[in-house]
Short mmCIF file of C-alpha atoms in Angstrom, two decimals:
data_model
loop_
_atom_site.label_atom_id
_atom_site.label_comp_id
_atom_site.label_asym_id
_atom_site.label_seq_id
_atom_site.Cartn_x
_atom_site.Cartn_y
_atom_site.Cartn_z
CA MET A 1 208.36 -136.21 35.03
CA LYS A 2 211.64 -137.89 34.19
CA GLY A 3 211.20 -140.75 31.75
CA LYS A 4 207.55 -139.97 31.08
CA GLY A 5 207.93 -138.69 27.50
CA SER A 6 206.90 -135.27 26.31
CA ARG A 7 203.53 -135.18 28.15
CA GLY A 8 202.26 -132.85 25.45
CA MET A 9 204.81 -130.14 26.12
CA PRO A 10 205.43 -127.93 23.08
CA LYS A 11 208.46 -128.74 20.91
CA LYS A 12 209.30 -131.81 23.00
CA ALA A 13 207.76 -134.40 20.71
CA MET A 14 209.56 -133.28 17.55
CA MET A 15 211.88 -135.65 15.74
CA ARG A 16 215.58 -135.28 16.32
CA PRO A 17 218.35 -136.17 13.86
CA GLY A 18 218.75 -139.92 13.71
CA ASP A 19 215.15 -140.71 14.75
CA MET A 20 213.31 -143.24 12.59
CA VAL A 21 210.09 -142.45 10.72
CA ASN A 22 207.26 -144.90 11.15
CA THR A 23 207.06 -145.95 7.50
CA GLY A 24 204.02 -148.15 8.05
CA ALA A 25 201.94 -145.26 9.39
CA LYS A 26 203.18 -142.98 6.62
CA LYS A 27 202.25 -145.54 3.96
CA ARG A 28 198.76 -145.99 5.46
CA MET A 29 198.18 -142.22 5.59
CA MET A 30 199.27 -141.84 1.96
CA ALA A 31 196.93 -144.67 0.87
CA ARG A 32 194.04 -143.12 2.82
CA ASP A 33 194.74 -139.73 1.23
CA PHE A 34 194.71 -141.31 -2.24
CA GLN A 35 191.41 -143.10 -1.62
CA GLN A 36 189.52 -140.26 0.08
CA LYS A 37 190.66 -137.03 -1.61
CA LYS A 38 189.08 -135.89 -4.85
CA GLU A 39 192.20 -133.89 -5.75
CA TRP A 40 193.95 -137.02 -7.14
CA VAL A 41 193.44 -136.88 -10.92
CA ARG A 42 194.52 -139.42 -13.53
CA VAL A 43 196.56 -137.59 -16.15
CA ALA A 44 198.59 -140.10 -18.19
CA LYS A 45 199.47 -143.71 -18.94
CA LEU A 46 203.09 -144.66 -18.23
CA GLU A 47 203.70 -147.00 -21.19
CA ASP A 48 202.13 -144.68 -23.77
CA ASP A 49 203.15 -141.22 -22.59
CA LEU A 50 206.29 -141.60 -20.44
CA ALA A 51 208.00 -144.76 -21.66
CA ALA A 52 211.68 -143.85 -21.04
CA LYS A 53 213.56 -142.11 -18.24
CA GLY A 54 213.76 -138.40 -18.89
CA SER A 55 210.67 -138.29 -21.10
CA THR A 56 208.29 -135.38 -20.54
CA LYS A 57 204.65 -134.64 -21.28
CA ALA A 58 202.41 -131.61 -20.82
CA VAL A 59 199.07 -132.35 -19.14
CA GLU A 60 196.06 -130.22 -18.31
CA ALA A 61 194.56 -130.77 -14.86
CA GLY A 62 192.36 -128.45 -12.81
CA ARG A 63 191.56 -124.82 -13.33
CA ALA A 64 191.54 -121.54 -11.47
CA PRO A 65 188.27 -120.20 -10.03
CA GLY A 66 186.31 -117.95 -12.35
CA GLY A 67 185.25 -114.41 -11.68
CA MET A 68 183.17 -111.53 -12.88
CA GLY A 69 184.55 -109.82 -15.94
CA PRO A 70 183.38 -106.86 -18.01
CA THR A 71 180.91 -109.06 -19.92
CA GLY A 72 179.75 -111.25 -17.02
CA PHE A 73 181.08 -114.41 -15.42
CA GLN A 74 184.27 -115.79 -16.98
CA GLU A 75 185.69 -119.26 -16.39
CA GLY A 76 189.11 -119.55 -14.79
CA SER A 77 192.14 -120.58 -16.83
CA LYS A 78 193.22 -124.22 -16.93
CA TYR A 79 196.44 -125.33 -15.25
CA ILE A 80 199.19 -126.90 -17.37
CA TRP A 81 201.62 -129.26 -15.63
CA SER A 82 204.76 -130.91 -16.95
CA LEU A 83 205.27 -134.61 -16.15
CA VAL A 84 208.86 -135.91 -16.03
CA ARG A 85 209.77 -139.58 -15.68
CA GLY A 86 212.73 -139.97 -13.36
CA GLU A 87 214.78 -142.80 -11.93
CA GLY A 88 212.62 -145.39 -10.27
CA TYR A 89 213.16 -147.18 -7.00
CA TYR A 90 212.88 -150.79 -5.92
CA GLY A 91 209.73 -151.75 -4.02
CA GLU A 92 209.22 -154.38 -1.36
CA ASP A 93 208.81 -157.13 -3.96
CA GLY A 94 212.14 -156.31 -5.65
CA GLU A 95 210.49 -154.87 -8.76
CA GLU A 96 211.56 -151.45 -10.01
CA GLU A 97 208.73 -148.95 -9.55
CA ALA A 98 208.53 -145.90 -11.79
CA LYS A 99 208.92 -142.40 -10.36
CA VAL A 100 207.13 -139.53 -12.08
CA PHE A 101 207.43 -135.87 -11.11
CA ALA A 102 204.78 -133.20 -11.81
CA THR A 103 206.04 -129.60 -12.06
CA ASP A 104 204.92 -126.25 -13.41
CA GLY A 105 204.36 -126.25 -17.16
CA ALA A 106 206.76 -123.32 -17.68
CA CYS A 107 210.14 -122.29 -16.28
CA ARG A 108 209.77 -119.74 -13.45
CA ALA A 109 212.76 -117.73 -14.68
CA CYS A 110 212.07 -117.35 -18.43
CA LYS A 111 208.55 -118.83 -19.00
CA PHE A 112 209.85 -121.41 -21.52
CA PRO A 113 207.80 -124.69 -21.61
CA LEU A 114 209.40 -127.31 -19.37
CA THR A 115 208.23 -130.14 -21.61
CA ARG A 116 211.48 -129.40 -23.45
CA GLY A 117 213.45 -129.53 -20.20
CA VAL A 118 216.49 -131.78 -19.86
CA TRP A 119 216.27 -134.35 -17.07
CA SER A 120 219.36 -135.62 -15.26
CA GLY A 121 219.45 -138.29 -12.60
CA ALA A 122 221.36 -138.37 -9.35
CA GLN A 123 225.07 -137.80 -10.02
CA ALA A 124 228.28 -137.70 -8.02
CA GLY A 125 228.10 -133.93 -7.44
CA CYS A 126 224.34 -133.82 -6.84
CA ASP A 127 222.25 -136.56 -5.25
CA GLU A 128 218.96 -135.12 -6.55
CA GLN A 129 217.16 -135.62 -9.83
CA THR A 130 217.06 -132.33 -11.70
CA LEU A 131 215.35 -130.63 -14.63
CA THR A 132 217.20 -127.97 -16.66
CA CYS A 133 215.45 -125.35 -18.77
CA PRO A 134 217.06 -125.37 -22.25
CA ALA A 135 216.28 -121.69 -22.87
CA CYS A 136 217.83 -120.06 -19.78
CA GLY A 137 219.87 -122.90 -18.22
CA THR A 138 218.20 -122.74 -14.80
CA ARG A 139 218.43 -126.14 -13.08
CA TYR A 140 215.67 -127.16 -10.65
CA SER A 141 215.47 -129.96 -8.10
CA LEU A 142 212.57 -132.27 -8.97
CA GLU A 143 212.08 -133.28 -5.33
CA SER A 144 211.71 -129.79 -3.84
CA GLY A 145 211.43 -127.41 -6.82
CA GLU A 146 214.30 -125.25 -5.52
CA PRO A 147 216.51 -123.62 -8.19
CA LEU A 148 219.96 -125.23 -7.88
CA ASP A 149 221.63 -123.14 -10.61
CA PHE A 150 219.75 -119.91 -11.36
CA LEU A 151 220.41 -118.31 -14.79
CA PRO A 152 224.02 -119.50 -15.21
CA GLY A 153 224.70 -117.50 -18.40
CA ASP A 154 227.27 -120.07 -19.57
CA ASN A 155 226.61 -119.68 -23.32
CA PRO A 156 225.28 -116.83 -25.50
CA VAL A 157 221.64 -117.97 -25.37
CA HIS A 158 221.73 -118.47 -21.59
CA TRP A 159 223.53 -115.13 -21.14
CA LEU A 160 220.80 -113.32 -23.09
CA ALA A 161 218.11 -115.03 -20.98
CA LYS A 162 220.03 -113.99 -17.85
CA VAL A 163 220.15 -110.33 -18.92
CA ALA A 164 216.42 -110.34 -19.74
CA ASN A 165 215.19 -112.18 -16.61
CA GLU A 166 217.62 -111.71 -13.70
CA LYS A 167 215.57 -108.88 -12.15
CA ASN A 168 212.84 -111.40 -11.24
CA GLY A 169 215.11 -113.34 -8.88
CA PRO A 170 215.06 -117.09 -8.23
CA GLN A 171 211.63 -118.63 -7.68
CA ARG A 172 210.74 -122.11 -6.51
CA LEU A 173 209.15 -124.43 -9.07
CA ALA A 174 205.81 -125.92 -7.99
CA VAL A 175 206.11 -129.70 -7.53
CA LEU A 176 202.98 -131.81 -7.01
CA PRO A 177 202.76 -135.27 -5.39
CA THR A 178 202.35 -138.07 -7.93
CA ARG A 179 201.46 -141.72 -7.81
CA VAL A 180 201.92 -144.49 -10.38
CA SER A 181 199.51 -147.42 -10.10
CA LYS A 182 200.48 -151.02 -10.77
CA SER A 183 198.63 -150.80 -14.11
CA GLY A 184 200.78 -147.82 -15.14
CA ALA A 185 198.25 -145.01 -14.64
CA VAL A 186 199.84 -141.73 -13.48
CA TYR A 187 197.92 -139.70 -10.89
CA VAL A 188 198.66 -136.13 -9.79
CA ARG A 189 197.40 -134.61 -6.53
CA LEU A 190 196.22 -131.11 -7.28
CA PRO A 191 196.37 -128.40 -4.60
CA GLU A 192 193.43 -128.19 -2.17
CA ASN A 193 190.25 -126.56 -3.50
CA THR A 194 191.39 -126.65 -7.14
CA ILE A 195 188.40 -126.82 -9.46
CA ILE A 196 188.37 -130.19 -11.22
CA ASP A 197 186.52 -130.56 -14.52
#
C-alpha cells in the first residue's frame, strides 16, 4: 500500500498544513452554487447603498417559518441583516473587487443595531476586518463572526453595557456568504430552507 494514496482510509485524505487548495475547483463549485441555489437573494446596489469603505446598510431578506398562534396561522418574522462594505481585493484582471459582509442586524451582546457599527480594516495588531458595536464596545471579526473583544467596559457607556449584559456571555455573530456582481449588485446567501418572499 506504500505510495498508493489514502485508498479511502478515514482521516488519511485530509489536508495537512502547507497543502495547496485547488482554487479552480473551489471557484467552479462557488459559481455552481450561485447559479443553482435559490437562497442567493439580491439585496442592494453597491454604488447607491454601499459607496464607501465602512458604509453600512440594513436589509430585509428571508423570514422565519410561521406557526399556529392563538388566533390561527401567523406568519414568521422577517430577518434583518446588516451589510458592511470592507476592504476589497484585487482580481485576476488587476481590478479592485469590492468585498461586502452580511452580519446579524443587531449586536449579540447588547441588541444595538449594527448599522451604526464602526468598521475597521486589517491593522498591524489584527489582520482581520472588524465591526465594533458603538453601544457596548464589543468587536467582532467580519470573516468568522467571533467576538474579538467582548464587552471591554473602557468608558462609562461601555461599562454600563458590560454590567447589564455580561451574564449572557460571548456569542458568535452570524455571518452570511455574499457576492458582488460585475454590475455592482450585492447578493446574500441565506441559510438553507429559509422562506424567501
